[in-house]
mmCIF file of C-alpha atoms (C1' of nucleotides) in Angstrom:
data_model
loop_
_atom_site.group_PDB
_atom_site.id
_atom_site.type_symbol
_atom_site.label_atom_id
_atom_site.label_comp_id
_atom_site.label_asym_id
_atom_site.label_seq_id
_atom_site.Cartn_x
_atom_site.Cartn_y
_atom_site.Cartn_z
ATOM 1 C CA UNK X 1 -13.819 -70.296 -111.783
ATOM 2 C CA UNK X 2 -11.081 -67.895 -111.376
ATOM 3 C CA UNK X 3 -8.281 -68.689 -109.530
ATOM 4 C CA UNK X 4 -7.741 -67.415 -106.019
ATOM 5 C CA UNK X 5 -4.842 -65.413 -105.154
ATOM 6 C CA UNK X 6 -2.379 -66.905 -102.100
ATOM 7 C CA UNK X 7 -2.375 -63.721 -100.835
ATOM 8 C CA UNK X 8 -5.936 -64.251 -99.586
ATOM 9 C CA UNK X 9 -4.402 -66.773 -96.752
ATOM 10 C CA UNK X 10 -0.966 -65.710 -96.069
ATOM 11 C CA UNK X 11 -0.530 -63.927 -92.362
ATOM 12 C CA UNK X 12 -4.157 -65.621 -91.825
ATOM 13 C CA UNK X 13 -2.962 -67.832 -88.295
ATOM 14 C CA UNK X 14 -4.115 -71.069 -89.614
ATOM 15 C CA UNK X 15 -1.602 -71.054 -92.318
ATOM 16 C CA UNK X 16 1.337 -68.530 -91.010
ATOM 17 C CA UNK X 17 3.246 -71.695 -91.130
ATOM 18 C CA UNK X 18 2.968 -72.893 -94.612
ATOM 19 C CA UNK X 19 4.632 -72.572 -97.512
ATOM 20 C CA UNK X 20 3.411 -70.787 -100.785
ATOM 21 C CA UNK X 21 3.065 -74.542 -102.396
ATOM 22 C CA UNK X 22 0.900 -75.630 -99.610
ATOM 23 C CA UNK X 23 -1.295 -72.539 -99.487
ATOM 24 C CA UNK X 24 -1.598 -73.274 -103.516
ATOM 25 C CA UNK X 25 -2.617 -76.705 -102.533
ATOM 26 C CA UNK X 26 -5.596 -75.767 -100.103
ATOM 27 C CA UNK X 27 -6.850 -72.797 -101.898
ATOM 28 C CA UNK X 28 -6.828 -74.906 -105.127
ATOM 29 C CA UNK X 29 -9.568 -76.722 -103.086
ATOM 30 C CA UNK X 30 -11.349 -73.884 -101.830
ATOM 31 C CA UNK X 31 -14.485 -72.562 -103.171
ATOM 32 C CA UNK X 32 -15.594 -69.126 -102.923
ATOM 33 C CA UNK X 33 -18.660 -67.360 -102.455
ATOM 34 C CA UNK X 34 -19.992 -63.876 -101.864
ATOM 35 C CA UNK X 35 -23.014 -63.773 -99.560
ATOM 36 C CA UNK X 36 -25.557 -60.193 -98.993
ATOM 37 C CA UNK X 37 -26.508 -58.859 -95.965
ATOM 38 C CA UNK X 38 -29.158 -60.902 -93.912
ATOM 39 C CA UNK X 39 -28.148 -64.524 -95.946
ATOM 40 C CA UNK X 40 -27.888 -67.382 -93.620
ATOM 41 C CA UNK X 41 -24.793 -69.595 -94.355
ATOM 42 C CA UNK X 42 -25.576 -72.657 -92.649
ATOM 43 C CA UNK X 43 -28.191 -73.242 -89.783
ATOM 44 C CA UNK X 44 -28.077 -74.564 -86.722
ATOM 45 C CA UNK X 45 -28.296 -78.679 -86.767
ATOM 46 C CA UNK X 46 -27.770 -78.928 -90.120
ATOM 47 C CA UNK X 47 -25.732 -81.474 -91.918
ATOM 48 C CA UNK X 48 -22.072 -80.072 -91.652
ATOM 49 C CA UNK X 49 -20.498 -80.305 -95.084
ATOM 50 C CA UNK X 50 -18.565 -77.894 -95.567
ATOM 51 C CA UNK X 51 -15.840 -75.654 -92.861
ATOM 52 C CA UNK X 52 -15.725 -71.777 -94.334
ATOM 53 C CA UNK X 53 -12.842 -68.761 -93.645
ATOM 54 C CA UNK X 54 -14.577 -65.640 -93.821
ATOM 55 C CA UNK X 55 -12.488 -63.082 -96.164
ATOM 56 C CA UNK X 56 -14.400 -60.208 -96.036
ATOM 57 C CA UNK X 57 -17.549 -58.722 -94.309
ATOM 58 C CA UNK X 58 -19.326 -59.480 -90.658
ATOM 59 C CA UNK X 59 -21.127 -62.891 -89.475
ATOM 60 C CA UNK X 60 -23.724 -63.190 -86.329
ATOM 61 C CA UNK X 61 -23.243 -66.499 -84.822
ATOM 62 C CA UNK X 62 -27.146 -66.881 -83.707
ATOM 63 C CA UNK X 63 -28.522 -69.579 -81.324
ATOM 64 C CA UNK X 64 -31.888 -70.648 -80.635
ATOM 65 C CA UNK X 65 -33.055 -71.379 -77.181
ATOM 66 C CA UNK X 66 -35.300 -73.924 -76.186
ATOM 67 C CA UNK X 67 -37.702 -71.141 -75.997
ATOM 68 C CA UNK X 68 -37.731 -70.680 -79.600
ATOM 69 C CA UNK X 69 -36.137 -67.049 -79.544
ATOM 70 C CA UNK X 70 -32.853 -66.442 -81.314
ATOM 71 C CA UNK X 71 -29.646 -65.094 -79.206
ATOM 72 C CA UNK X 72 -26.906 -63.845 -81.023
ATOM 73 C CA UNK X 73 -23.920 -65.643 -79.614
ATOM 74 C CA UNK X 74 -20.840 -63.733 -80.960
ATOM 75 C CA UNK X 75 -19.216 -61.773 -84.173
ATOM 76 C CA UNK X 76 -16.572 -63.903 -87.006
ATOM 77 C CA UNK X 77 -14.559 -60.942 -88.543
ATOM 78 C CA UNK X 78 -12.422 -61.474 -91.374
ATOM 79 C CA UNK X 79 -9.635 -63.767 -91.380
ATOM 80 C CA UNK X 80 -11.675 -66.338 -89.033
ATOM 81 C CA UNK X 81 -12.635 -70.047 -89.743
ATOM 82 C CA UNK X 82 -16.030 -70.486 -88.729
ATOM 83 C CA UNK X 83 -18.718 -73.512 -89.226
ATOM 84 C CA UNK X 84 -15.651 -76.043 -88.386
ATOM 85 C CA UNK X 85 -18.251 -78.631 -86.841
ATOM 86 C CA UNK X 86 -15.539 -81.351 -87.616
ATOM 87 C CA UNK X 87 -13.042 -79.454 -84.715
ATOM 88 C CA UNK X 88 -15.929 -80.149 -82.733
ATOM 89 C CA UNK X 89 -16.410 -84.037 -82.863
ATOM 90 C CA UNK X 90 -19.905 -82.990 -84.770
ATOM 91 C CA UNK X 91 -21.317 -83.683 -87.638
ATOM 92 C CA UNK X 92 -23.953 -80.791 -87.485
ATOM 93 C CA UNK X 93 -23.440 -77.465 -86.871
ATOM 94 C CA UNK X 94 -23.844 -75.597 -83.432
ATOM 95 C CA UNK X 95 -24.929 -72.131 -84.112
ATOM 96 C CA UNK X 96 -26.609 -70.401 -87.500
ATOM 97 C CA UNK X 97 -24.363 -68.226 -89.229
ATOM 98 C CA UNK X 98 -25.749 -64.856 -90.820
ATOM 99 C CA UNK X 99 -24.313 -62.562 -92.930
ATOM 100 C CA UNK X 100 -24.335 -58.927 -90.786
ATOM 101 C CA UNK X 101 -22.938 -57.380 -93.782
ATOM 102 C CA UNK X 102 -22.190 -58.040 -97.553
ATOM 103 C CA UNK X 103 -19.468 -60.747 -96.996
ATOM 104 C CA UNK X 104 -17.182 -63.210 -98.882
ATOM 105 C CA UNK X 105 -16.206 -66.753 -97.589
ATOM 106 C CA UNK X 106 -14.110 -69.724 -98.538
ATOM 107 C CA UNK X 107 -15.271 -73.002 -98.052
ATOM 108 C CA UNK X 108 -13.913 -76.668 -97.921
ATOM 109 C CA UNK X 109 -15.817 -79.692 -97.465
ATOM 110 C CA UNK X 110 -15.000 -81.486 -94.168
ATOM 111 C CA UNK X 111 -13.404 -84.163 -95.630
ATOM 112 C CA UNK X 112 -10.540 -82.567 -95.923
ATOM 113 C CA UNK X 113 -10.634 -81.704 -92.683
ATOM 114 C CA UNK X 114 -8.003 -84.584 -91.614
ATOM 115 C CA UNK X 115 -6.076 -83.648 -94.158
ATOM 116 C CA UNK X 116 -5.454 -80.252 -93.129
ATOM 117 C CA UNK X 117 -4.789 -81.082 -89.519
ATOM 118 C CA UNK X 118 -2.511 -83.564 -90.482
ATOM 119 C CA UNK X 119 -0.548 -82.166 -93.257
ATOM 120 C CA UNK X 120 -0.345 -78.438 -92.617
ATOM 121 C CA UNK X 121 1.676 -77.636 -89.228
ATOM 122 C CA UNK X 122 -0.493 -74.638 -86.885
ATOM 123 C CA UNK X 123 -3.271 -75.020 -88.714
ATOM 124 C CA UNK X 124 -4.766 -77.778 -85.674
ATOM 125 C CA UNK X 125 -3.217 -75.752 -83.159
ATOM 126 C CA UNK X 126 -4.737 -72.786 -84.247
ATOM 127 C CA UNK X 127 -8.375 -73.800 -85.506
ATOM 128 C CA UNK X 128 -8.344 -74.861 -81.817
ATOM 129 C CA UNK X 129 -7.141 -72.109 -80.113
ATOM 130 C CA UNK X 130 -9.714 -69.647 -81.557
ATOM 131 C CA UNK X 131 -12.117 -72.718 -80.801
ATOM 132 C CA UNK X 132 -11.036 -72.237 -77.220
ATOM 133 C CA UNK X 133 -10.733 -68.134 -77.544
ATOM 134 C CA UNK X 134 -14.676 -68.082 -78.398
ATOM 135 C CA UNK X 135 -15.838 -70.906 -75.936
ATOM 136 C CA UNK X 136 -14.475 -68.712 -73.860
ATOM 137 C CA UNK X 137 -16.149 -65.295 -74.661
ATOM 138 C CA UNK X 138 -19.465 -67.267 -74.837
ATOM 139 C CA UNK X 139 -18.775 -68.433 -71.451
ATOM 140 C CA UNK X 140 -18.139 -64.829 -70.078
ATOM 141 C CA UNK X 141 -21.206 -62.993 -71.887
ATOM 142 C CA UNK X 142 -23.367 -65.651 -70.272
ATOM 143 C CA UNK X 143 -22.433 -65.131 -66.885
ATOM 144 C CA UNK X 144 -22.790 -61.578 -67.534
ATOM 145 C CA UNK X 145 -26.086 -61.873 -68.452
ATOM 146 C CA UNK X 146 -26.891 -63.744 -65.720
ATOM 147 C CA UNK X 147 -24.847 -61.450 -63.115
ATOM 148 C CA UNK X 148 -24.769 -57.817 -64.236
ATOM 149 C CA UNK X 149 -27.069 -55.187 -64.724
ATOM 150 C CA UNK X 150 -28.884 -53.976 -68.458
ATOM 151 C CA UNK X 151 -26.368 -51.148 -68.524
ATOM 152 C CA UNK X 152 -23.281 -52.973 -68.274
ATOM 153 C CA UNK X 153 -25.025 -55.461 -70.196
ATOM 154 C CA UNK X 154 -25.207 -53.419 -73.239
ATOM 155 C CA UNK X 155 -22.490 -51.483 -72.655
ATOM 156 C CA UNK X 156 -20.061 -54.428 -72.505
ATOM 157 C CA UNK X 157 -21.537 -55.989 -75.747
ATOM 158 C CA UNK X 158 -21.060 -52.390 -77.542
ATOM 159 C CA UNK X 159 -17.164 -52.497 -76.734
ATOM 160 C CA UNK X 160 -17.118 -56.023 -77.929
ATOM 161 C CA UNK X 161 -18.347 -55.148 -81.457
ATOM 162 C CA UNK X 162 -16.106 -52.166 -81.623
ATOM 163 C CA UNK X 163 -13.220 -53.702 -80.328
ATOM 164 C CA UNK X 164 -13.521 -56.529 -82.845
ATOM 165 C CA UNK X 165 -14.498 -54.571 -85.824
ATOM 166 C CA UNK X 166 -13.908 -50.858 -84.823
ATOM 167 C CA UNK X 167 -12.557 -48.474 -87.383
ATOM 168 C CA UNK X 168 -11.174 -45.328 -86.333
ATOM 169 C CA UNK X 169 -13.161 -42.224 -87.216
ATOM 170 C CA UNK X 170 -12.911 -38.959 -86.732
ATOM 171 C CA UNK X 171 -15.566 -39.108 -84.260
ATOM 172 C CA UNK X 172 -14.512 -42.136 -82.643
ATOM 173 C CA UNK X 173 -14.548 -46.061 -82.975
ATOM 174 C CA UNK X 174 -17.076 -46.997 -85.384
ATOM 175 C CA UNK X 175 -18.739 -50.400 -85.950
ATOM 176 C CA UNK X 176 -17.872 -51.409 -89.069
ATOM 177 C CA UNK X 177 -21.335 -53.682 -89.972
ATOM 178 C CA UNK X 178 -24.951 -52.672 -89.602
ATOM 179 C CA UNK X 179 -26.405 -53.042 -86.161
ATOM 180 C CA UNK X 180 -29.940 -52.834 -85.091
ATOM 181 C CA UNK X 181 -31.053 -51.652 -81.242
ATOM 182 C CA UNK X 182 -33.136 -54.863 -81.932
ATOM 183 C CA UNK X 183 -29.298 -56.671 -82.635
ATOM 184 C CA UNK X 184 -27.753 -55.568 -79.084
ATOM 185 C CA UNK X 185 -31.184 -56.428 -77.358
ATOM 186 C CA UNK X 186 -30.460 -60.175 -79.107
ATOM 187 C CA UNK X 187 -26.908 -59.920 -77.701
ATOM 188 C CA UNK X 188 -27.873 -58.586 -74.261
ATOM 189 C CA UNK X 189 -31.155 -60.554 -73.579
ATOM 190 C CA UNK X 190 -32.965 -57.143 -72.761
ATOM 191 C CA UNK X 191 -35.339 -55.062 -75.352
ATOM 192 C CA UNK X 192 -34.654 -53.503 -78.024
ATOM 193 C CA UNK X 193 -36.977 -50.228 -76.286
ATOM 194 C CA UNK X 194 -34.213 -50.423 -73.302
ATOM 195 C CA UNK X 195 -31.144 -50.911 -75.755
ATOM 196 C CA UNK X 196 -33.158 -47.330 -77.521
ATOM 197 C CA UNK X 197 -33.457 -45.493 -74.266
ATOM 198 C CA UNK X 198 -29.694 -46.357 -72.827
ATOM 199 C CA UNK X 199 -27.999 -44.944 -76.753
ATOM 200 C CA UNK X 200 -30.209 -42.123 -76.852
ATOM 201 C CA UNK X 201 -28.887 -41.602 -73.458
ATOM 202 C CA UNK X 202 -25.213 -42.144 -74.428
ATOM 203 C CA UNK X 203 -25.834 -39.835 -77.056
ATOM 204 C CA UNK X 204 -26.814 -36.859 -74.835
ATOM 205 C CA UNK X 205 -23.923 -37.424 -72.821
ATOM 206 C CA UNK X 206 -21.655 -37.648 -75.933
ATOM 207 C CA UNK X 207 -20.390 -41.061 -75.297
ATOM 208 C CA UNK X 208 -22.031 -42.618 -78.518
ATOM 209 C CA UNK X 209 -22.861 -41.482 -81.885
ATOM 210 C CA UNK X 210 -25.849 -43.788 -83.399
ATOM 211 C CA UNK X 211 -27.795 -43.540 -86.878
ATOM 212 C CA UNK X 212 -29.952 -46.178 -88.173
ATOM 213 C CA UNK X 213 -28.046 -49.202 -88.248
ATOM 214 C CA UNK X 214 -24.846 -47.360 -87.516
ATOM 215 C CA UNK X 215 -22.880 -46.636 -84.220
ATOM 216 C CA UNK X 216 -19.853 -44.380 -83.427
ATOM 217 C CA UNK X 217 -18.085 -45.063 -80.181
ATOM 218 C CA UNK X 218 -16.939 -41.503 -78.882
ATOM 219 C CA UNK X 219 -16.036 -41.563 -75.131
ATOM 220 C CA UNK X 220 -14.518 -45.311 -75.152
ATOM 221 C CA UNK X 221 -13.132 -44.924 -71.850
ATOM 222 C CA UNK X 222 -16.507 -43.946 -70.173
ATOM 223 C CA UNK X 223 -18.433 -47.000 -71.881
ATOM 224 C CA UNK X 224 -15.662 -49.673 -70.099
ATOM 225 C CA UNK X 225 -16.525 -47.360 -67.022
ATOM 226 C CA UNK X 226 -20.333 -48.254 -67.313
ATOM 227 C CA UNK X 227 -19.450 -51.685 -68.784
ATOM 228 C CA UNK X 228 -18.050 -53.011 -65.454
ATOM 229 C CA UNK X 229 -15.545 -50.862 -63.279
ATOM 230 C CA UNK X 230 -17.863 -49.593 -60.474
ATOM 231 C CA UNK X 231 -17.355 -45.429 -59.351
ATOM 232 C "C1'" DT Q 1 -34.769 -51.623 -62.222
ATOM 233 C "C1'" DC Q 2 -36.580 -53.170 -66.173
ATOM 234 C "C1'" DA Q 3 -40.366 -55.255 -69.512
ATOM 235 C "C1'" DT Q 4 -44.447 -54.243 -71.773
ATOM 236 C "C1'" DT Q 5 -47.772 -51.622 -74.159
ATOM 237 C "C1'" DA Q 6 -48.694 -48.282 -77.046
ATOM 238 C "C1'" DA Q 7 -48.339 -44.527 -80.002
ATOM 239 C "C1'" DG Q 8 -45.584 -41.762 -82.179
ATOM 240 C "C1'" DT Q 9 -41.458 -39.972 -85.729
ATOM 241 C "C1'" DA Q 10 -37.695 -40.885 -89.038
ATOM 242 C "C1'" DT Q 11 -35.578 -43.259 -92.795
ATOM 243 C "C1'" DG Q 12 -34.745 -45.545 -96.903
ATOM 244 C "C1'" DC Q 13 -36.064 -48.662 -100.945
ATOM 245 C "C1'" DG I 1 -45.843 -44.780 -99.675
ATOM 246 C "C1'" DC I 2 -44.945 -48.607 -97.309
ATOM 247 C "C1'" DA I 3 -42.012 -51.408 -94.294
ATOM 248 C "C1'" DT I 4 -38.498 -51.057 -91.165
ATOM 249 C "C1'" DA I 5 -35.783 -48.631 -87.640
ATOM 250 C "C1'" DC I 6 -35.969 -45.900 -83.891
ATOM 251 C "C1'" DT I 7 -37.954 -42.779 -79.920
ATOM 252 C "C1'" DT I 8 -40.578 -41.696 -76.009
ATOM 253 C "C1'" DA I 9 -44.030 -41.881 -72.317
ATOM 254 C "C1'" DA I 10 -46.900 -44.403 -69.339
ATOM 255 C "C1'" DT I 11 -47.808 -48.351 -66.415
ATOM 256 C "C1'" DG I 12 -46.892 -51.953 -63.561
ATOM 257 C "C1'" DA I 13 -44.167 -56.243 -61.970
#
DNA sequence: TCATTAAGTATGC
DNA sequence: GCATACTTAATGA
């Protein structure tokens, strides 16, 4: 296997704080792997071997409820640890993990987990601060759901994704993985005919720009409008 | 206001 | 040319 470069880490907040030997030291026991579009990582209650750092591409955290339907709980973009069960006092893994995009992970087994908290300074501090960060944003979609309108609804979870993973276009703010109307509905708890109806709406009024699998955020400022602040 | 049904068009391997 | 993505209208809770 090739050797990774310590580039890959440095700047990454878990390991701001270390030192070019110590970054050696973890990548040294880091395996990588590349992962296509639609691949599930690991699933939900499964065994938790391994804790993964995305490098490259988009992951849907998915959840299934106890009515068997799948809600997708939030978006890892690169430079985030994800599947770190072992942060969580578990030994299975919350959530399923899919590939949104073509993407390209590191992974450790959890027994070095210890090691890592212990040895490398920020990198316990951090793995639990963007464990607190996405409780957190969990914790606020849900009540949205449960409080707010289909409109704001959708709206809000479209200015997630492109805040998170927006690149600037000429156009606007695009999305930078592949997103079905049938994706938002899973984010918003609506359907994916009344995700259809409010874009093609957006569209007319030039606020989005949406091709198959693809959306352009044009009028940014009028989406936060509908997403919350009332007129 | 929104889900559901249903019936259509567009797109891409 | 087939499956998948998306659109639109109608109906009713």
């Amino acid at each position: 296997m090739a050797k990774l470069d310590e580039s890959l880490l440095t700047g990454l907040p878990p390991f701001s704080m270390l030192n070019r030997a110590q970054i050696r030291e973890i990548l040294d026991h880091a395996v990588s792997r590349r992962y296509d579009e639609g691949t599930t990582i690991f699933h939900e209650g499964a065994e938790a071997e391994r804790f993964f750092l995305l490098l490259d591409g988009y992951l849907r955290v998915v959840r299934t409820t106890p009515g068997g339907d799948q809600i997708i709980v939030l978006h890892i973009s690169p430079g985030q640890l994800f599947g770190i069960a072992p942060a969580l006092q578990r030994d299975t893994y919350p959530a399923t993990s899919i590939a949104a995009a073509e993407s390209i992970a590191l992974s450790w087994p959890v027994s070095l987990w210890p090691d890592f908290t212990a040895k490398y300074p920020g990198f316990a501090t951090e793995s639990y601060k963007t464990l607190g960060q996405r409780l957190g944003q969990i914790q606020e979609t849900l009540t949205e759901m449960a409080t707010q309108a289909v409109e704001k609804r959708v709206a809000s979870a479209v200015l997630r994704m492109a805040n998170q993973s927006g690149i600037k276009t000429e156009n606007g703010i695009e999305i930078a993985f592949p997103v079905t109307r049938q994706n938002i509905s899973d984010m918003t708890g609506t359907t994916l005919h009344t995700v259809s109806r409010l874009l093609s709406a957006w569209q007319k009024d030039g606020i989005v720009e949406s091709t198959r699998k693809h959306i352009v955020v044009t009028d940014p400022h009028r989406l936060v409008i509908l997403s919350g602040a009332q007129d």
